[in-house]
Amino acid sequence: MRTLELDLGARSYPIHIGAGLLADAELLRSGICGRQVCVVTNETIAPVYLDQVLAALEGLAVSTVVLPDGEQHKNLTVLNQIFDTLLGDRHDRGTCLLALGGGVVGDMTGFAAACYQRGVDFMQVPTTLLAQVDSSVGGKTGVNHALGKNMIGAFHQPNTVVIDVDVLASLPAREYSAGMAEVIKYGLINDAPFYSWLEENTGALMARQQDVLVEAIYRSCANKAAVVADDERESGRRAILNFGHTFGHAIETATDYGTWLHGEAVAMGMVIAMDLSCRAFGLPVAELDRLKALLARAGLPAVAPRIPPERYQELMSLDKKVQNGQLRLVLLKSIGGAVVTADAALSQVSESILACTG
Amino acid sequence: MRTLELDLGARSYPIHIGAGLLADAELLRSGICGRQVCVVTNETIAPVYLDQVLAALEGLAVSTVVLPDGEQHKNLTVLNQIFDTLLGDRHDRGTCLLALGGGVVGDMTGFAAACYQRGVDFMQVPTTLLAQVDSSVGGKTGVNHALGKNMIGAFHQPNTVVIDVDVLASLPAREYSAGMAEVIKYGLINDAPFYSWLEENTGALMARQQDVLVEAIYRSCANKAAVVADDERESGRRAILNFGHTFGHAIETATDYGTWLHGEAVAMGMVIAMDLSCRAFGLPVAELDRLKALLARAGLPAVAPRIPPERYQELMSLDKKVQNGQLRLVLLKSIGGAVVTADAALSQVSESILACTG
């Protein structure tokens, strides 16, 4: 097992990465301070991993919430199911929520923990690659609104993250690839050596070779932890973690959250953002081909759905990165060198969207 | 105009108290940093004060949300109306919400501000005495759940509080009295000289004499600000602000939030808590009579509705003050000397409830 620390002063927490961690009762219980715990999971994960986790928590007062699976259920109404259980089972301020699932479960559980009695503890036990390298670390929590993704939420840090790579063995290929999009992102925005390492190890990663996987997750989380420790509430540099996401969110919204997986949309968004980086910052076009080749080997799309540039711009104007009317985008000055900028011309944005559309 | 500062480091903010402040455009705009503002009010307040506030905000991009009036609408579903407007009108992270109304409007607006895009600015412009001396100051925000009051929420501080005493002229007598309950509370828990001052000035206060009113609100807010500055997130001493509230919330829940106003229930809860303080801490019984006399002059009830002690205890076991299974109560060791304690015997709690029930 490898352990990283996310350094946030009083809100610092460990991120444990390894095999067989779900069965490690001592580790799972390390984040639970009181006698109450509420495990939140979903219909897909519950039949596979819930019993194992409940066994590890034996002796505590445990409630369980099984949510419907899918991004379309990440809303205030479904969130209320968690509050129903917490209140019905009389969880008090000393309780701890445990998110057992992918990004949707993690975001909703974290937000429920942020709001329940104005804030209780929670633990992340992510079961998808995407959640392991991205959403379980950093404290962004929330739900979607019909008019925009992740528009209602809170910054609320978990007290522990437990990443068991064993669970990835059963992850469907498409979801595994979607997670790889975020892994590749860390290389692109902050870590050129890691980007090269990923190119060299794509074969082993796609074969889900465990030691290579632990290394990839460790380096992804280390990059994320460094960025978050610098700027917890995204007043500045943390925004580079959204590389590809502004375009990606527009794709997800335009396709009604369902056709494209989040990671797939982000991969596509990274292609558009890199195309735009070539136009706006003179990044060599060869880098665009290099990225497309890596994404292809990782099973990810590089051709955008047919959405008119005006529709993108309409959706992007709703993005959280807009402030006082100005859309800020994350672009690359070099591999490993992301910047947040409002400098790209609107005409260039449209050109990049069209160039990347099938 | 008198101004207090709530000292919370980077989250410090001014509380302005005076007459005619709603018409003071410069003051109202002092809390708005960007070009967008969303005024949240209710059906009762909108016809009376909304135009005045909108006139003061002329030139900014202003949205308005008019919520239904009443505690029964303080829930996640109605909260979503605020998000609908914010997203429909494309408010970005630089927006500011302005709560124009009583405690329900303030709590919901503050919670919406806490959650919208994971946190935006908000201003409190309270229009009831209760909101002016209590809920608008200190950053507690939230909504109710069918199984408990204020169970879903956040600590989110406003950036400015503007208290215009002119609006109290039109406040119904019953609501005015309900606000007086919280004013009296500050004397009881933290400020014996203020308690005596209130006894001396009850006549002028009930006649809503403006200079006396400004003084009463200033001293109430100063007491609250001092307690909050010490313990923003209620890990300890801040809980004394809940004096009377644990019993009061039980009364509100048992009577389905509607028969008793919050302040009336708190007044009643203070009587029970003081009766219990006499039993548990030997506070002189004469103090109980003194409190009942003051409450009567302030138009507040001192006889509890017929709810069996078991039902109280069931409802109180859901209270946020419960931690790791133990109910902590706020009791008085002396006038001005509140303590948080788990020492009162359950039998004494029942005796006090029965002694105060009609």
XYZ file of C-alpha atoms in Angstrom:
716
model
C 0.000 0.000 0.000
C 1.219 3.517 -0.800
C -0.012 6.551 1.100
C -0.104 10.194 0.049
C -1.052 13.136 2.244
C -3.188 15.993 0.937
C -1.815 18.931 2.905
C -4.608 21.329 3.879
C -3.658 22.275 7.427
C -6.382 21.168 9.813
C -8.251 19.550 6.924
C -5.320 17.389 5.721
C -6.047 13.759 4.978
C -4.379 10.559 3.786
C -4.991 8.875 0.431
C -4.249 5.140 0.629
C -3.654 3.267 -2.646
C -3.181 -0.490 -2.947
C -4.710 -3.918 -3.507
C -7.120 -5.653 -1.128
C -7.891 -2.490 0.866
C -11.683 -3.008 0.916
C -11.147 -6.037 3.136
C -8.845 -4.122 5.494
C -11.173 -3.421 8.424
C -8.583 -1.455 10.381
C -7.936 0.879 7.445
C -11.626 1.386 6.676
C -12.353 2.153 10.315
C -9.477 4.628 10.587
C -11.713 7.399 9.193
C -14.660 6.754 11.492
C -14.442 8.675 14.761
C -17.824 7.947 16.318
C -20.089 4.913 16.608
C -22.351 5.766 13.678
C -21.627 5.333 9.984
C -23.816 5.593 6.887
C -22.593 3.724 3.809
C -23.871 5.299 0.594
C -23.536 3.222 -2.562
C -25.526 2.415 -5.696
C -27.483 -0.461 -7.223
C -24.533 -1.620 -9.335
C -21.881 -1.594 -6.615
C -24.010 -2.851 -3.712
C -24.343 -6.488 -4.891
C -20.569 -6.734 -5.498
C -18.822 -4.883 -2.654
C -21.312 -3.846 0.023
C -21.155 -7.042 2.104
C -17.373 -6.856 2.276
C -17.512 -3.269 3.569
C -20.334 -3.983 6.031
C -18.332 -6.913 7.422
C -15.398 -4.576 8.027
C -17.693 -2.165 9.897
C -19.253 -4.785 12.185
C -19.994 -3.533 15.673
C -20.729 0.030 14.596
C -24.257 1.417 14.118
C -24.382 1.190 10.316
C -27.064 2.509 7.954
C -27.006 1.863 4.223
C -28.357 3.950 1.353
C -28.476 2.371 -2.112
C -28.943 5.051 -4.768
C -29.985 4.468 -8.379
C -26.925 4.304 -10.659
C -26.164 7.077 -13.134
C -25.398 10.760 -13.621
C -29.105 11.468 -14.307
C -29.852 10.689 -10.659
C -27.305 13.169 -9.321
C -29.867 15.751 -8.212
C -31.433 17.314 -5.107
C -34.358 14.876 -5.068
C -32.161 11.778 -4.912
C -29.831 13.558 -2.465
C -32.782 13.826 -0.118
C -32.862 10.000 0.127
C -29.579 10.212 2.016
C -31.055 12.752 4.447
C -34.162 10.551 4.865
C -31.995 7.665 6.025
C -29.715 9.784 8.212
C -32.665 11.337 10.015
C -34.770 8.177 10.044
C -31.903 6.300 11.687
C -31.106 9.263 13.958
C -27.562 9.945 12.887
C -26.108 12.786 14.902
C -23.288 15.253 14.264
C -20.725 12.619 15.203
C -21.691 10.361 12.308
C -19.477 9.548 9.319
C -20.701 8.982 5.770
C -18.805 6.465 3.631
C -19.056 6.837 -0.146
C -18.689 3.446 -1.809
C -18.960 3.948 -5.555
C -17.969 6.086 -8.501
C -17.976 9.832 -8.966
C -21.730 10.272 -8.674
C -21.886 8.437 -5.340
C -18.813 10.316 -4.086
C -20.075 13.751 -5.110
C -23.529 13.176 -3.627
C -22.272 11.584 -0.416
C -19.764 14.384 0.071
C -22.429 17.019 -0.503
C -24.824 15.246 1.867
C -22.022 15.222 4.468
C -21.370 18.930 3.847
C -25.039 19.797 4.463
C -26.238 17.276 7.049
C -26.541 19.191 10.304
C -24.313 21.795 8.591
C -21.422 19.385 8.147
C -20.349 15.904 9.245
C -17.368 13.690 8.400
C -17.104 11.543 5.317
C -14.779 9.001 3.726
C -14.234 8.252 0.061
C -13.933 4.646 -1.103
C -14.002 5.108 -4.892
C -14.767 2.103 -7.092
C -14.090 3.486 -10.583
C -10.778 4.597 -12.043
C -12.250 8.031 -12.713
C -13.306 8.510 -9.106
C -9.999 7.129 -7.826
C -7.833 9.597 -9.714
C -10.149 12.578 -9.713
C -13.428 13.118 -7.908
C -12.585 11.347 -4.625
C -9.663 13.692 -3.985
C -9.946 17.442 -3.408
C -13.278 18.024 -1.722
C -15.472 19.136 -4.609
C -18.940 17.794 -3.939
C -22.353 18.504 -5.384
C -25.279 17.658 -7.617
C -26.476 18.685 -11.067
C -29.310 21.050 -11.923
C -31.467 20.715 -15.045
C -29.701 23.842 -16.345
C -26.108 22.846 -15.587
C -23.751 20.226 -14.253
C -22.364 20.424 -10.693
C -24.025 23.802 -10.197
C -25.138 23.067 -6.619
C -22.473 21.912 -4.213
C -19.850 22.577 -1.595
C -16.155 22.318 -0.920
C -16.060 19.629 1.750
C -12.951 17.516 2.228
C -13.154 13.809 3.105
C -11.177 12.709 6.161
C -9.704 9.648 4.393
C -9.574 8.243 0.858
C -9.179 4.472 0.402
C -8.381 3.403 -3.168
C -8.508 -0.359 -3.757
C -7.200 -1.236 -7.240
C -8.756 -4.706 -7.017
C -12.164 -3.214 -7.784
C -10.923 -2.083 -11.207
C -10.731 -5.707 -12.424
C -14.505 -5.774 -12.812
C -14.859 -2.268 -14.293
C -16.387 -2.273 -17.824
C -13.809 -1.394 -20.525
C -15.579 1.795 -21.506
C -15.592 3.123 -17.947
C -11.978 2.132 -17.464
C -11.033 4.139 -20.548
C -13.072 7.079 -19.296
C -10.941 7.084 -16.143
C -7.773 7.038 -18.233
C -8.821 10.406 -19.682
C -8.283 12.046 -16.285
C -4.995 10.189 -15.763
C -3.719 11.554 -19.090
C -4.954 15.004 -18.072
C -2.478 15.199 -15.177
C 0.411 14.616 -17.567
C -0.861 17.260 -19.946
C -1.470 20.002 -17.409
C 1.233 19.527 -14.806
C 3.658 16.662 -15.368
C 5.406 16.116 -18.735
C 7.518 13.176 -17.454
C 4.314 11.421 -16.323
C 2.802 12.043 -19.780
C 5.772 10.306 -21.428
C 5.602 7.509 -18.836
C 1.938 6.987 -19.733
C 2.794 6.722 -23.427
C 5.395 4.081 -22.605
C 3.091 2.126 -20.310
C -0.225 2.343 -22.157
C -0.141 -1.374 -22.946
C 0.388 -2.441 -19.335
C -2.209 0.080 -18.130
C -4.854 -1.071 -20.578
C -4.104 -4.656 -19.489
C -4.780 -3.361 -15.941
C -1.431 -4.611 -14.666
C -1.659 -3.937 -10.950
C 1.761 -2.452 -10.121
C 1.634 -0.088 -13.104
C -1.903 0.871 -12.132
C -0.913 1.707 -8.540
C 1.884 3.893 -9.909
C -0.459 5.683 -12.358
C -3.050 6.335 -9.657
C -0.406 7.441 -7.152
C 1.099 9.942 -9.598
C -2.345 11.179 -10.643
C -3.396 11.742 -7.035
C -0.034 13.335 -6.206
C -0.508 15.839 -9.024
C -4.040 16.580 -7.955
C -3.065 16.863 -4.275
C -0.304 19.351 -5.103
C -2.641 21.571 -7.114
C -5.443 21.407 -4.515
C -3.096 22.075 -1.585
C -2.089 25.287 -3.344
C -5.585 26.550 -4.016
C -8.294 24.596 -2.200
C -11.276 26.705 -3.246
C -10.270 27.335 -6.830
C -9.613 31.036 -6.653
C -6.750 30.569 -9.116
C -4.495 27.757 -10.256
C -6.793 24.880 -9.223
C -8.829 25.692 -12.317
C -6.160 23.948 -14.459
C -7.686 20.671 -13.227
C -10.645 21.587 -15.421
C -8.565 21.195 -18.594
C -10.949 19.842 -21.240
C -13.885 20.083 -18.846
C -15.546 23.265 -20.104
C -15.898 21.769 -23.602
C -16.613 18.362 -22.064
C -19.449 19.645 -19.872
C -20.994 21.321 -22.925
C -20.913 17.963 -24.760
C -22.461 16.189 -21.785
C -25.230 18.766 -21.419
C -25.976 18.929 -25.161
C -26.284 15.135 -25.226
C -28.418 15.071 -22.038
C -25.860 13.346 -19.772
C -26.079 9.788 -20.972
C -24.638 9.207 -24.417
C -21.135 10.291 -23.444
C -19.447 9.196 -20.253
C -17.897 12.078 -18.310
C -14.361 10.855 -19.027
C -15.114 10.450 -22.715
C -16.457 13.984 -22.884
C -13.375 15.241 -21.032
C -11.067 13.393 -23.476
C -12.893 15.046 -26.340
C -12.743 18.385 -24.556
C -8.981 17.981 -24.115
C -8.602 17.469 -27.873
C -10.554 20.678 -28.555
C -8.606 22.568 -25.884
C -5.315 21.344 -27.326
C -6.370 22.283 -30.850
C -7.163 25.733 -29.453
C -3.805 25.832 -27.650
C -2.119 25.260 -31.032
C -4.093 28.130 -32.571
C -3.840 30.566 -29.653
C -0.414 29.778 -28.187
C 1.423 28.167 -31.095
C 1.706 24.781 -29.430
C 3.130 22.458 -32.158
C 0.393 20.678 -34.101
C 2.416 17.480 -33.681
C 1.365 17.532 -30.010
C -2.251 17.295 -31.099
C -1.506 14.150 -33.122
C 0.481 12.731 -30.219
C -2.511 13.232 -27.880
C -4.969 11.723 -30.351
C -2.728 8.653 -30.712
C -2.548 8.193 -26.927
C -6.315 8.629 -26.509
C -6.952 6.084 -29.285
C -4.746 3.503 -27.543
C -6.626 4.236 -24.315
C -9.930 3.533 -26.065
C -11.079 7.147 -26.008
C -12.860 9.223 -28.687
C -11.200 12.104 -30.538
C -14.094 13.184 -32.743
C -16.749 15.464 -31.267
C -20.496 14.999 -31.773
C -22.232 17.366 -34.210
C -23.083 20.310 -31.967
C -22.979 23.810 -33.520
C -20.323 26.169 -32.088
C -23.091 28.596 -31.031
C -24.649 25.871 -28.870
C -21.249 25.179 -27.279
C -20.860 28.845 -26.522
C -24.333 29.075 -25.050
C -23.630 26.086 -22.780
C -20.135 27.281 -21.913
C -21.444 30.695 -20.892
C -23.197 28.860 -18.038
C -19.953 27.262 -16.895
C -18.706 27.938 -13.361
C -15.445 29.189 -14.860
C -17.319 32.259 -16.101
C -16.790 35.205 -13.763
C -18.181 38.687 -14.261
C -19.212 37.687 -17.758
C -15.802 36.515 -18.944
C -15.200 32.896 -19.983
C -11.837 31.637 -18.811
C -10.420 28.542 -20.490
C -7.613 26.211 -19.493
C -5.112 25.927 -22.333
C -1.582 24.530 -22.701
C 1.499 26.636 -23.312
C 3.471 23.369 -23.330
C 2.975 19.754 -22.288
C 2.820 19.967 -18.481
C 2.271 23.723 -18.627
C -1.402 24.629 -18.328
C -2.621 28.192 -17.894
C -6.017 29.740 -17.193
C -6.692 32.379 -19.782
C -9.364 34.632 -21.235
C -7.115 35.398 -24.224
C -8.364 32.958 -26.876
C -10.458 34.703 -29.533
C -14.051 33.558 -29.900
C -13.391 32.908 -33.599
C -10.533 30.566 -32.680
C -12.788 28.716 -30.239
C -15.289 28.129 -33.059
C -12.532 27.019 -35.441
C -11.263 24.471 -32.935
C -14.749 23.101 -32.281
C -15.408 22.702 -36.008
C -11.965 21.180 -36.645
C -12.643 18.519 -34.020
C -16.251 17.736 -35.034
C -16.975 14.622 -37.105
C -26.579 54.561 12.072
C -24.520 52.317 14.341
C -22.101 49.715 12.972
C -20.762 46.568 14.591
C -18.057 44.312 13.180
C -18.318 40.534 13.430
C -14.660 39.535 13.712
C -13.986 36.317 11.797
C -10.630 37.035 10.163
C -10.989 36.959 6.382
C -14.734 36.392 6.779
C -15.350 39.447 9.003
C -18.281 41.671 8.120
C -20.111 44.803 9.235
C -23.605 44.903 10.747
C -25.256 48.273 10.145
C -28.214 49.236 12.353
C -30.337 52.355 11.900
C -33.417 54.011 10.412
C -33.992 54.571 6.690
C -31.236 52.200 5.588
C -33.337 50.430 2.913
C -33.328 53.660 0.927
C -29.551 54.099 1.294
C -28.311 52.970 -2.129
C -24.645 53.426 -1.278
C -24.952 51.236 1.804
C -26.944 48.521 0.035
C -24.431 48.425 -2.820
C -21.460 48.243 -0.458
C -21.867 44.454 -0.226
C -22.133 43.855 -3.963
C -18.753 43.315 -5.616
C -19.765 42.362 -9.155
C -22.389 43.491 -11.623
C -24.937 40.760 -10.849
C -27.304 40.563 -7.900
C -30.245 38.312 -7.096
C -32.771 39.654 -4.603
C -34.618 36.873 -2.781
C -37.743 37.872 -0.890
C -41.245 36.558 -0.196
C -44.850 37.278 -1.172
C -45.502 39.324 1.964
C -42.411 41.528 1.820
C -42.231 42.033 -1.958
C -45.257 44.373 -2.272
C -43.990 46.565 0.577
C -40.192 46.868 0.224
C -39.025 45.302 -3.048
C -39.395 48.419 -5.225
C -37.353 50.493 -2.793
C -34.509 47.960 -2.865
C -34.635 47.530 -6.655
C -34.431 51.322 -7.058
C -31.274 51.331 -4.935
C -29.759 48.627 -7.161
C -30.517 50.352 -10.459
C -27.828 49.850 -13.080
C -26.848 46.379 -11.900
C -28.057 43.142 -13.531
C -30.773 42.274 -11.017
C -32.870 39.111 -10.790
C -35.686 38.682 -8.305
C -37.048 35.555 -6.653
C -40.301 35.810 -4.691
C -40.755 32.779 -2.443
C -43.981 31.706 -0.752
C -44.126 33.001 2.835
C -43.823 30.650 5.801
C -41.672 28.112 7.587
C -43.495 25.251 5.804
C -41.871 26.368 2.546
C -38.336 26.235 3.926
C -37.359 23.036 2.126
C -35.147 21.732 -0.684
C -37.913 21.949 -3.285
C -38.537 25.656 -2.746
C -34.779 26.245 -2.451
C -34.477 24.952 -6.000
C -36.546 27.942 -7.207
C -33.600 30.156 -6.304
C -31.237 27.953 -8.336
C -33.715 27.986 -11.263
C -33.555 31.777 -11.382
C -29.786 32.006 -10.848
C -29.113 29.565 -13.684
C -31.918 30.814 -15.932
C -30.524 34.352 -15.640
C -26.946 33.079 -15.931
C -25.565 34.304 -12.660
C -21.871 33.458 -12.385
C -19.539 33.010 -9.415
C -19.207 36.768 -9.053
C -22.893 37.226 -8.262
C -24.285 38.345 -4.911
C -27.557 37.174 -3.376
C -29.504 39.657 -1.266
C -31.909 38.260 1.318
C -34.796 40.679 1.873
C -37.124 39.170 4.435
C -37.386 37.331 7.709
C -35.542 34.304 9.001
C -36.903 31.877 6.426
C -35.807 34.062 3.511
C -32.430 34.689 5.137
C -31.744 31.032 5.913
C -32.744 29.873 2.436
C -30.918 32.657 0.607
C -27.782 32.048 2.626
C -27.933 28.316 1.962
C -28.520 28.920 -1.748
C -25.471 31.231 -1.732
C -23.439 28.575 0.101
C -24.288 25.943 -2.541
C -24.582 27.878 -5.804
C -21.457 27.069 -7.791
C -20.041 25.875 -4.442
C -20.346 29.285 -2.831
C -21.103 32.887 -3.786
C -21.505 36.106 -1.791
C -24.659 37.128 -0.013
C -26.049 40.027 1.994
C -28.647 39.988 4.725
C -31.346 42.672 4.825
C -33.629 41.292 7.551
C -37.179 42.634 7.827
C -38.377 41.045 11.070
C -37.120 41.711 14.576
C -36.308 38.022 14.958
C -34.142 37.968 11.846
C -32.488 41.270 12.783
C -31.304 40.110 16.185
C -30.708 36.468 15.421
C -30.763 34.632 12.120
C -29.200 37.317 9.910
C -26.025 37.342 12.010
C -23.634 34.408 12.384
C -23.779 32.469 9.132
C -26.104 29.616 10.008
C -28.100 28.836 6.893
C -30.291 25.933 5.826
C -33.660 24.350 5.233
C -35.929 21.977 7.131
C -36.491 18.287 6.466
C -39.789 16.520 7.145
C -38.004 14.753 10.023
C -36.371 17.791 11.621
C -35.855 21.528 11.569
C -32.714 23.094 10.037
C -31.238 19.645 9.463
C -29.824 20.492 6.021
C -27.602 23.535 5.789
C -24.231 25.201 5.858
C -22.148 27.697 7.780
C -21.874 30.532 5.276
C -21.279 34.077 6.445
C -22.911 37.076 4.738
C -20.569 39.849 3.616
C -22.794 42.606 5.056
C -25.886 42.865 7.257
C -28.149 45.909 6.867
C -30.753 46.295 9.623
C -33.358 48.978 8.995
C -35.535 49.523 12.077
C -38.133 51.387 9.986
C -39.437 48.070 8.669
C -40.456 47.040 12.171
C -43.251 49.654 12.224
C -45.365 47.428 9.990
C -44.513 44.125 11.692
C -47.589 42.364 13.180
C -47.625 42.467 17.002
C -47.311 38.714 17.345
C -44.194 38.588 15.175
C -42.701 41.549 16.976
C -43.156 39.757 20.295
C -41.616 36.609 18.809
C -38.479 38.638 18.004
C -38.382 39.963 21.563
C -37.916 36.371 22.748
C -34.465 36.265 21.125
C -33.589 39.724 22.471
C -34.416 38.557 25.990
C -32.363 35.413 25.367
C -29.128 37.422 25.005
C -29.642 38.940 28.442
C -30.328 35.537 29.951
C -27.360 33.703 28.482
C -24.618 36.296 28.328
C -25.465 39.773 29.583
C -27.163 40.323 32.955
C -26.988 44.159 32.714
C -28.788 43.973 29.328
C -31.441 41.743 30.914
C -32.084 44.374 33.599
C -32.064 47.113 30.944
C -34.708 45.190 29.015
C -36.900 44.947 32.109
C -36.608 48.706 32.575
C -37.316 49.482 28.945
C -40.018 46.946 28.091
C -42.633 49.681 27.751
C -40.607 51.727 25.267
C -39.612 48.594 23.374
C -43.176 47.335 23.044
C -44.135 50.850 21.853
C -41.374 50.366 19.242
C -39.625 53.574 20.235
C -36.869 53.868 17.647
C -33.831 54.889 19.718
C -34.530 52.209 22.341
C -35.043 49.692 19.554
C -31.698 50.525 17.909
C -30.009 50.079 21.281
C -31.739 46.723 21.918
C -30.816 45.417 18.458
C -27.245 46.692 18.740
C -26.706 44.998 22.096
C -28.360 41.796 20.879
C -26.144 41.666 17.782
C -23.064 42.577 19.830
C -23.729 39.640 22.155
C -24.289 37.298 19.242
C -21.218 38.571 17.387
C -19.014 38.018 20.433
C -20.196 34.439 20.874
C -19.908 33.623 17.150
C -16.457 35.200 16.818
C -15.294 32.828 19.553
C -16.704 29.666 18.031
C -17.936 30.102 14.457
C -18.844 26.475 13.745
C -20.383 25.648 17.114
C -17.831 23.205 18.359
C -18.346 24.562 21.866
C -19.619 27.760 23.440
C -21.703 28.935 20.462
C -24.263 26.342 21.502
C -25.401 28.688 24.315
C -27.203 30.672 21.593
C -29.559 27.707 21.422
C -30.878 28.391 24.923
C -34.556 27.401 24.848
C -34.250 26.134 21.289
C -34.069 22.388 21.909
C -37.404 22.463 23.746
C -38.681 25.104 21.312
C -37.869 23.021 18.226
C -39.670 20.059 19.784
C -42.766 22.234 20.277
C -42.571 23.496 16.685
C -42.187 19.989 15.265
C -44.924 18.487 17.451
C -47.308 21.238 16.326
C -46.243 20.877 12.642
C -44.504 24.271 12.298
C -47.449 26.591 12.083
C -49.370 26.995 15.306
C -46.422 28.418 17.217
C -44.107 31.061 15.810
C -40.418 30.207 16.213
C -39.891 32.999 18.735
C -42.934 31.950 20.737
C -41.661 28.377 20.870
C -38.226 29.650 21.941
C -39.793 31.791 24.694
C -41.633 28.722 25.921
C -38.455 26.663 25.627
C -36.586 29.253 27.721
C -39.193 28.907 30.464
C -38.748 25.122 30.486
C -34.938 25.445 30.366
C -35.010 27.919 33.244
C -37.320 25.692 35.273
C -34.808 22.899 34.666
C -31.937 25.217 35.638
C -33.697 25.774 38.975
C -34.019 22.008 39.491
C -30.566 21.020 38.238
C -28.393 23.961 39.267
C -30.339 25.526 42.124
C -31.067 28.753 40.266
C -33.514 30.680 42.527
C -37.152 29.972 41.619
C -37.723 33.744 41.843
C -35.769 34.050 38.562
C -38.376 31.864 36.873
C -41.150 34.213 38.000
C -39.076 37.216 36.894
C -38.689 35.704 33.408
C -42.381 34.837 33.134
C -43.288 38.414 34.079
C -40.967 39.849 31.420
C -42.261 37.447 28.760
C -45.858 38.349 29.627
C -45.110 42.070 29.208
C -43.464 41.247 25.860
C -46.610 39.443 24.723
C -45.049 35.978 24.868
C -46.513 32.678 26.111
C -45.285 30.912 29.247
C -47.522 27.849 29.164
C -46.507 24.919 26.945
C -48.931 23.007 24.717
C -50.016 19.548 25.879
C -47.246 17.334 24.509
C -46.243 14.280 26.584
C -42.644 14.328 27.926
C -41.892 11.111 25.980
C -42.765 12.898 22.724
C -40.475 15.799 23.684
C -37.683 13.352 24.351
C -38.253 11.569 21.053
C -38.107 14.866 19.158
C -35.165 16.166 21.175
C -33.163 13.016 20.454
C -33.155 14.174 16.810
C -31.762 17.574 17.764
C -28.428 18.678 16.289
C -27.149 19.192 19.835
C -27.086 15.398 20.224
C -23.592 14.036 19.696
C -22.578 10.404 20.019
C -25.959 9.684 21.523
C -25.797 12.249 24.322
C -28.272 15.131 24.518
C -26.610 18.340 25.591
C -28.819 21.130 26.929
C -28.147 24.810 27.471
C -28.982 25.745 31.051
C -28.331 28.764 33.281
C -26.037 28.735 36.303
C -26.984 32.400 36.770
C -28.603 35.199 34.771
C -26.035 35.921 32.052
C -24.229 32.644 32.764
C -25.296 29.905 30.358
C -23.557 26.547 30.176
C -23.827 23.574 27.833
C -24.376 20.463 29.882
C -25.321 16.813 29.716
C -25.785 16.737 33.489
C -29.538 17.237 33.910
C -31.329 14.013 34.841
C -33.966 12.746 32.430
C -36.455 12.695 35.282
C -35.804 16.392 35.947
C -36.329 17.162 32.249
C -39.751 15.455 32.424
C -40.631 17.295 35.648
C -39.810 20.648 34.052
C -41.855 19.875 30.948
C -44.857 18.858 33.039
C -44.480 21.859 35.368
C -44.610 24.213 32.375
C -47.467 22.489 30.527
C -50.975 23.966 30.739
